[in-house]
PDB file of C-alpha atoms in Angstrom:
ATOM      1  CA  MET A  15       9.071 -12.182  -0.327  1.00 95.00           C
ATOM      2  CA  LEU A  16       8.527  -9.122   1.823  1.00 97.00           C
ATOM      3  CA  HIS A  17       5.971  -6.388   1.106  1.00 98.00           C
ATOM      4  CA  ILE A  18       5.427  -3.130   3.012  1.00 98.00           C
ATOM      5  CA  VAL A  19       2.126  -1.229   3.090  1.00 98.00           C
ATOM      6  CA  TYR A  20       2.129   2.072   4.964  1.00 96.00           C
ATOM      7  CA  GLY A  21      -0.001   5.171   5.389  1.00 95.00           C
ATOM      8  CA  GLY A  22      -1.555   7.521   7.882  1.00 90.00           C
ATOM      9  CA  SER A  23      -4.371   6.800  10.288  1.00 86.00           C
ATOM     10  CA  ALA A  24      -7.602   5.697   8.555  1.00 87.00           C
ATOM     11  CA  SER A  25      -5.872   5.946   5.172  1.00 92.00           C
ATOM     12  CA  GLY A  26      -7.269   2.626   3.952  1.00 93.00           C
ATOM     13  CA  LYS A  27      -3.935   0.824   4.278  1.00 95.00           C
ATOM     14  CA  SER A  28      -5.363  -2.145   6.167  1.00 93.00           C
ATOM     15  CA  SER A  29      -8.107  -2.787   3.621  1.00 92.00           C
ATOM     16  CA  TYR A  30      -5.619  -2.532   0.774  1.00 96.00           C
ATOM     17  CA  ALA A  31      -3.144  -4.835   2.541  1.00 96.00           C
ATOM     18  CA  GLU A  32      -5.825  -7.480   3.006  1.00 95.00           C
ATOM     19  CA  SER A  33      -6.774  -7.364  -0.673  1.00 95.00           C
ATOM     20  CA  PHE A  34      -3.123  -7.431  -1.703  1.00 97.00           C
ATOM     21  CA  ALA A  35      -2.390 -10.444   0.514  1.00 97.00           C
ATOM     22  CA  MET A  36      -5.407 -12.252  -0.929  1.00 96.00           C
ATOM     23  CA  SER A  37      -4.110 -11.601  -4.454  1.00 96.00           C
ATOM     24  CA  LEU A  38      -0.824 -13.322  -3.552  1.00 97.00           C
ATOM     25  CA  GLN A  39      -2.399 -16.521  -2.249  1.00 96.00           C
ATOM     26  CA  GLY A  40      -1.629 -19.723  -4.087  1.00 95.00           C
ATOM     27  CA  ASP A  41      -1.913 -23.200  -2.599  1.00 95.00           C
ATOM     28  CA  GLY A  42      -1.150 -22.139   0.972  1.00 97.00           C
ATOM     29  CA  ARG A  43      -3.087 -20.510   3.763  1.00 97.00           C
ATOM     30  CA  LEU A  44      -3.749 -16.842   4.405  1.00 97.00           C
ATOM     31  CA  LEU A  45      -2.522 -16.105   7.926  1.00 97.00           C
ATOM     32  CA  TYR A  46      -3.495 -12.882   9.650  1.00 96.00           C
ATOM     33  CA  ILE A  47      -0.869 -12.097  12.290  1.00 97.00           C
ATOM     34  CA  ALA A  48      -2.810  -9.983  14.790  1.00 94.00           C
ATOM     35  CA  THR A  49      -0.569  -7.946  17.109  1.00 95.00           C
ATOM     36  CA  MET A  50      -3.107  -5.813  18.985  1.00 91.00           C
ATOM     37  CA  TYR A  51      -2.706  -6.498  22.724  1.00 89.00           C
ATOM     38  CA  PRO A  52      -6.221  -7.041  24.131  1.00 85.00           C
ATOM     39  CA  TYR A  53      -5.392  -6.462  27.801  1.00 86.00           C
ATOM     40  CA  LYS A  54      -4.667  -3.418  29.875  1.00 84.00           C
ATOM     41  CA  TRP A  55      -0.895  -2.995  29.865  1.00 79.00           C
ATOM     42  CA  ASN A  56       0.922  -5.717  31.787  1.00 76.00           C
ATOM     43  CA  THR A  57      -2.256  -7.107  33.347  1.00 80.00           C
ATOM     44  CA  THR A  58      -4.636  -9.991  32.662  1.00 82.00           C
ATOM     45  CA  GLU A  59      -7.639  -7.625  32.580  1.00 87.00           C
ATOM     46  CA  LEU A  60      -9.208  -7.295  29.140  1.00 85.00           C
ATOM     47  CA  ASP A  61      -9.544  -3.768  27.791  1.00 85.00           C
ATOM     48  CA  PRO A  62     -13.143  -3.245  26.554  1.00 87.00           C
ATOM     49  CA  GLU A  63     -12.250  -0.593  23.954  1.00 86.00           C
ATOM     50  CA  THR A  64      -9.474  -2.724  22.481  1.00 83.00           C
ATOM     51  CA  ILE A  65     -11.741  -5.786  22.413  1.00 84.00           C
ATOM     52  CA  GLN A  66     -14.310  -3.786  20.419  1.00 86.00           C
ATOM     53  CA  ARG A  67     -11.644  -2.799  17.890  1.00 82.00           C
ATOM     54  CA  ILE A  68     -10.465  -6.396  17.574  1.00 81.00           C
ATOM     55  CA  GLU A  69     -14.004  -7.670  17.039  1.00 84.00           C
ATOM     56  CA  ARG A  70     -14.625  -4.980  14.420  1.00 78.00           C
ATOM     57  CA  HIS A  71     -11.487  -5.990  12.539  1.00 79.00           C
ATOM     58  CA  ARG A  72     -12.437  -9.670  12.728  1.00 79.00           C
ATOM     59  CA  ALA A  73     -15.877  -8.897  11.298  1.00 77.00           C
ATOM     60  CA  MET A  74     -14.357  -6.898   8.431  1.00 75.00           C
ATOM     61  CA  ARG A  75     -12.189  -9.822   7.315  1.00 81.00           C
ATOM     62  CA  ALA A  76     -14.623 -12.607   8.246  1.00 77.00           C
ATOM     63  CA  ASP A  77     -15.312 -13.674   4.647  1.00 85.00           C
ATOM     64  CA  LYS A  78     -11.815 -13.121   3.253  1.00 91.00           C
ATOM     65  CA  GLY A  79     -10.325 -16.512   4.071  1.00 93.00           C
ATOM     66  CA  PHE A  80      -7.812 -15.483   6.737  1.00 94.00           C
ATOM     67  CA  ASP A  81      -6.812 -17.719   9.639  1.00 94.00           C
ATOM     68  CA  THR A  82      -6.003 -15.481  12.593  1.00 93.00           C
ATOM     69  CA  VAL A  83      -2.835 -15.990  14.626  1.00 93.00           C
ATOM     70  CA  GLU A  84      -2.546 -13.854  17.766  1.00 91.00           C
ATOM     71  CA  CYS A  85       1.080 -12.773  18.170  1.00 95.00           C
ATOM     72  CA  TYR A  86       1.742  -9.843  20.478  1.00 93.00           C
ATOM     73  CA  ARG A  87       5.518 -10.367  20.575  1.00 94.00           C
ATOM     74  CA  HIS A  88       8.199 -12.772  19.322  1.00 95.00           C
ATOM     75  CA  VAL A  89       7.178 -13.009  15.666  1.00 95.00           C
ATOM     76  CA  GLU A  90      10.265 -15.195  15.206  1.00 93.00           C
ATOM     77  CA  HIS A  91       8.207 -18.032  16.717  1.00 94.00           C
ATOM     78  CA  ILE A  92       5.416 -17.924  14.129  1.00 96.00           C
ATOM     79  CA  MET A  93       4.826 -21.341  12.588  1.00 94.00           C
ATOM     80  CA  ALA A  94       3.916 -21.325   8.911  1.00 97.00           C
ATOM     81  CA  LYS A  95       4.412 -23.450   5.830  1.00 97.00           C
ATOM     82  CA  ARG A  96       6.441 -22.509   2.789  1.00 97.00           C
ATOM     83  CA  GLN A  97       3.393 -21.852   0.592  1.00 98.00           C
ATOM     84  CA  ASP A  98       1.596 -19.614   3.127  1.00 98.00           C
ATOM     85  CA  VAL A  99       0.968 -15.872   2.779  1.00 98.00           C
ATOM     86  CA  LEU A 100       1.179 -13.855   6.003  1.00 98.00           C
ATOM     87  CA  LEU A 101      -0.340 -10.449   6.740  1.00 98.00           C
ATOM     88  CA  LEU A 102       1.059  -8.734   9.846  1.00 98.00           C
ATOM     89  CA  GLU A 103      -1.295  -6.092  11.247  1.00 95.00           C
ATOM     90  CA  CYS A 104       0.386  -4.018  12.385  1.00 93.00           C
ATOM     91  CA  MET A 105       3.988  -2.985  13.013  1.00 97.00           C
ATOM     92  CA  SER A 106       2.978  -0.137  15.344  1.00 95.00           C
ATOM     93  CA  ASN A 107       1.364  -2.536  17.803  1.00 94.00           C
ATOM     94  CA  LEU A 108       4.151  -5.087  17.548  1.00 97.00           C
ATOM     95  CA  LEU A 109       6.801  -2.496  18.367  1.00 97.00           C
ATOM     96  CA  ALA A 110       4.822  -1.100  21.308  1.00 95.00           C
ATOM     97  CA  ASN A 111       4.386  -4.604  22.700  1.00 95.00           C
ATOM     98  CA  GLU A 112       8.093  -5.367  22.363  1.00 96.00           C
ATOM     99  CA  MET A 113       9.068  -2.082  23.999  1.00 95.00           C
ATOM    100  CA  TYR A 114       6.572  -1.742  26.812  1.00 92.00           C
ATOM    101  CA  LEU A 115       5.222  -5.137  27.845  1.00 90.00           C
ATOM    102  CA  GLU A 116       6.969  -6.753  30.768  1.00 78.00           C
ATOM    103  CA  GLN A 117       9.930  -8.866  29.734  1.00 72.00           C
ATOM    104  CA  ASP A 118       9.583 -12.632  29.973  1.00 62.00           C
ATOM    105  CA  SER A 119      11.883 -15.619  30.150  1.00 44.00           C
ATOM    106  CA  ASP A 120      11.978 -15.875  26.363  1.00 49.00           C
ATOM    107  CA  ASP A 121      13.594 -12.486  25.778  1.00 46.00           C
ATOM    108  CA  GLY A 122      17.084 -13.649  24.968  1.00 41.00           C
ATOM    109  CA  GLY A 123      16.728 -12.380  21.414  1.00 44.00           C
ATOM    110  CA  LEU A 124      17.736 -14.163  18.245  1.00 43.00           C
ATOM    111  CA  ALA A 125      20.940 -16.122  17.915  1.00 40.00           C
ATOM    112  CA  GLU A 126      24.082 -14.051  17.514  1.00 39.00           C
ATOM    113  CA  THR A 127      24.852 -15.317  14.034  1.00 39.00           C
ATOM    114  CA  MET A 128      24.830 -13.662  10.633  1.00 39.00           C
ATOM    115  CA  SER A 129      21.174 -13.070   9.972  1.00 50.00           C
ATOM    116  CA  GLU A 130      19.183 -12.653   6.793  1.00 49.00           C
ATOM    117  CA  VAL A 131      19.265  -8.919   7.568  1.00 50.00           C
ATOM    118  CA  GLU A 132      22.997  -8.714   6.931  1.00 51.00           C
ATOM    119  CA  LYS A 133      22.820 -11.197   4.042  1.00 53.00           C
ATOM    120  CA  ALA A 134      20.162  -9.117   2.335  1.00 51.00           C
ATOM    121  CA  GLY A 135      22.321  -6.029   2.631  1.00 51.00           C
ATOM    122  CA  VAL A 136      20.172  -3.817   4.853  1.00 53.00           C
ATOM    123  CA  GLY A 137      23.389  -1.946   5.531  1.00 50.00           C
ATOM    124  CA  MET A 138      22.117  -0.105   8.609  1.00 50.00           C
ATOM    125  CA  SER A 139      21.551  -3.113  10.860  1.00 56.00           C
ATOM    126  CA  GLU A 140      24.520  -2.226  13.084  1.00 62.00           C
ATOM    127  CA  THR A 141      22.959   1.166  13.846  1.00 84.00           C
ATOM    128  CA  LEU A 142      19.510  -0.182  14.753  1.00 93.00           C
ATOM    129  CA  SER A 143      18.413  -0.191  18.369  1.00 95.00           C
ATOM    130  CA  PRO A 144      18.277  -3.681  19.925  1.00 95.00           C
ATOM    131  CA  VAL A 145      14.473  -3.877  19.733  1.00 96.00           C
ATOM    132  CA  SER A 146      14.429  -2.637  16.138  1.00 96.00           C
ATOM    133  CA  LYS A 147      17.105  -5.087  15.090  1.00 96.00           C
ATOM    134  CA  LYS A 148      15.260  -7.962  16.747  1.00 96.00           C
ATOM    135  CA  ILE A 149      12.029  -7.150  14.893  1.00 97.00           C
ATOM    136  CA  VAL A 150      13.702  -6.520  11.528  1.00 97.00           C
ATOM    137  CA  GLN A 151      15.756  -9.688  11.742  1.00 96.00           C
ATOM    138  CA  ALA A 152      12.750 -11.807  12.736  1.00 97.00           C
ATOM    139  CA  LEU A 153      10.583 -10.516   9.888  1.00 97.00           C
ATOM    140  CA  VAL A 154      13.264 -10.760   7.210  1.00 97.00           C
ATOM    141  CA  ASN A 155      14.019 -14.310   8.329  1.00 97.00           C
ATOM    142  CA  LEU A 156      10.301 -15.123   8.311  1.00 97.00           C
ATOM    143  CA  SER A 157       9.939 -13.775   4.771  1.00 96.00           C
ATOM    144  CA  THR A 158      12.533 -16.300   3.579  1.00 96.00           C
ATOM    145  CA  ARG A 159      10.554 -19.201   5.066  1.00 96.00           C
ATOM    146  CA  VAL A 160       7.150 -18.506   3.502  1.00 97.00           C
ATOM    147  CA  GLN A 161       5.816 -17.408   0.142  1.00 97.00           C
ATOM    148  CA  ASP A 162       5.035 -13.810   1.108  1.00 98.00           C
ATOM    149  CA  VAL A 163       4.879 -11.561   4.169  1.00 98.00           C
ATOM    150  CA  VAL A 164       2.803  -8.373   3.946  1.00 98.00           C
ATOM    151  CA  ILE A 165       3.457  -5.852   6.734  1.00 98.00           C
ATOM    152  CA  VAL A 166       1.148  -2.967   7.598  1.00 98.00           C
ATOM    153  CA  THR A 167       2.877  -0.019   9.253  1.00 97.00           C
ATOM    154  CA  ASN A 168       2.280   3.653   9.982  1.00 94.00           C
ATOM    155  CA  ASP A 169       3.835   6.672   8.324  1.00 90.00           C
ATOM    156  CA  VAL A 170       5.691   8.399  11.143  1.00 82.00           C
ATOM    157  CA  PHE A 171       7.659  10.735   8.893  1.00 71.00           C
ATOM    158  CA  SER A 172       4.823  13.206   8.265  1.00 69.00           C
ATOM    159  CA  ASP A 173       3.999  13.708  11.956  1.00 62.00           C
ATOM    160  CA  GLY A 174       4.824  17.269  12.931  1.00 60.00           C
ATOM    161  CA  GLY A 175       4.334  16.764  16.656  1.00 58.00           C
ATOM    162  CA  SER A 176       7.518  14.870  17.442  1.00 59.00           C
ATOM    163  CA  LEU A 177       9.141  17.847  19.166  1.00 62.00           C
ATOM    164  CA  THR A 178       6.415  17.865  21.823  1.00 76.00           C
ATOM    165  CA  TYR A 179       6.612  14.143  22.585  1.00 79.00           C
ATOM    166  CA  ASP A 180       8.078  12.868  25.814  1.00 86.00           C
ATOM    167  CA  GLU A 181      11.330  10.907  25.718  1.00 89.00           C
ATOM    168  CA  SER A 182       9.656   7.500  25.688  1.00 90.00           C
ATOM    169  CA  THR A 183       7.396   8.416  22.772  1.00 89.00           C
ATOM    170  CA  ARG A 184      10.304   9.924  20.827  1.00 90.00           C
ATOM    171  CA  GLU A 185      12.176   6.645  21.280  1.00 94.00           C
ATOM    172  CA  TYR A 186       9.153   4.717  20.008  1.00 94.00           C
ATOM    173  CA  VAL A 187       8.818   6.946  16.918  1.00 93.00           C
ATOM    174  CA  LYS A 188      12.557   6.654  16.220  1.00 93.00           C
ATOM    175  CA  ASN A 189      12.378   2.855  16.438  1.00 96.00           C
ATOM    176  CA  LEU A 190       9.347   2.659  14.167  1.00 96.00           C
ATOM    177  CA  ALA A 191      11.010   4.927  11.620  1.00 94.00           C
ATOM    178  CA  GLU A 192      14.210   2.894  11.514  1.00 95.00           C
ATOM    179  CA  ILE A 193      12.264  -0.377  11.276  1.00 97.00           C
ATOM    180  CA  ASN A 194      10.244   0.997   8.359  1.00 96.00           C
ATOM    181  CA  CYS A 195      13.411   2.123   6.572  1.00 95.00           C
ATOM    182  CA  ALA A 196      15.278  -1.139   7.149  1.00 96.00           C
ATOM    183  CA  LEU A 197      12.393  -3.329   5.982  1.00 97.00           C
ATOM    184  CA  ALA A 198      11.593  -1.103   2.994  1.00 96.00           C
ATOM    185  CA  ARG A 199      15.181  -1.409   1.817  1.00 95.00           C
ATOM    186  CA  VAL A 200      14.920  -5.195   1.399  1.00 95.00           C
ATOM    187  CA  ALA A 201      11.210  -5.405   0.527  1.00 97.00           C
ATOM    188  CA  GLU A 202      10.047  -6.556  -2.882  1.00 96.00           C
ATOM    189  CA  THR A 203       7.332  -3.901  -2.904  1.00 97.00           C
ATOM    190  CA  VAL A 204       6.574  -0.783  -0.855  1.00 97.00           C
ATOM    191  CA  THR A 205       3.144   0.816  -1.221  1.00 97.00           C
ATOM    192  CA  GLU A 206       1.841   4.008   0.359  1.00 97.00           C
ATOM    193  CA  VAL A 207      -1.932   4.263   0.711  1.00 96.00           C
ATOM    194  CA  VAL A 208      -3.277   7.819   0.467  1.00 95.00           C
ATOM    195  CA  CYS A 209      -7.027   8.386   0.911  1.00 94.00           C
ATOM    196  CA  GLY A 210      -7.627   4.757  -0.020  1.00 94.00           C
ATOM    197  CA  ILE A 211      -5.486   4.999  -3.151  1.00 96.00           C
ATOM    198  CA  PRO A 212      -2.383   2.766  -3.352  1.00 96.00           C
ATOM    199  CA  VAL A 213       0.741   4.536  -4.606  1.00 97.00           C
ATOM    200  CA  ILE A 214       3.606   2.236  -5.580  1.00 96.00           C
ATOM    201  CA  VAL A 215       6.815   3.556  -4.018  1.00 96.00           C
ATOM    202  CA  LYS A 216       9.023   0.590  -4.862  1.00 96.00           C
ATOM    203  CA  LYS A 217       8.654  -2.496  -7.007  1.00 90.00           C
ATOM    204  CA  ASN A 218      11.752  -4.540  -7.826  1.00 72.00           C
ATOM    205  CA  HIS A 219      13.767  -1.322  -7.742  1.00 52.00           C
ATOM    206  CA  PRO A 220      17.467  -2.034  -8.378  1.00 51.00           C
ATOM    207  CA  MET A 221      18.552   0.589  -5.833  1.00 48.00           C
ATOM    208  CA  GLY A 222      16.866  -1.468  -3.124  1.00 43.00           C
ATOM    209  CA  LYS A 223      18.873  -4.604  -3.787  1.00 43.00           C
TER     210      LYS A 223
END
């Protein structure tokens, strides 16, 4: 099953998502899918500030039972067992990596067949940008292969500065917004975290099916 946790910066969404993922664990592993790129863009030089953030996050979840899987791009390649619970932290980083990192030889995208996105009735998949569709399809497919996938993402809808963004940033915000909407439509639960307080937006809602 697919679960979305979203909120503003420093809202407490990551802490809540970790606790929520832990509550879902059964006989499988807890996998923390870390998407923060630790290097300076398109180089092999580590970024000290990013490394500090990564180490801080690792320390915060050190005793929570997560196995960390570094995955900056291509979440469709994640290997997990049926009984595992996955926490992806976070969508914002994953999208930036897919949009702005140099392309590689494995960028052919997913197979051009009917995906779980269409089967689940997202309904807007044909209007998604190529990068958004790739990410949505990969994560919906992944959620059918494991027990649960919890995705942390940012609330881009309350940002009032979009009119002052440059074209590249506006494209990024648009992609993140459409990814959030597409995934929320098929998710089992959608939770907004406000000032550390989880607010249930959707839970088995019939309009989302």
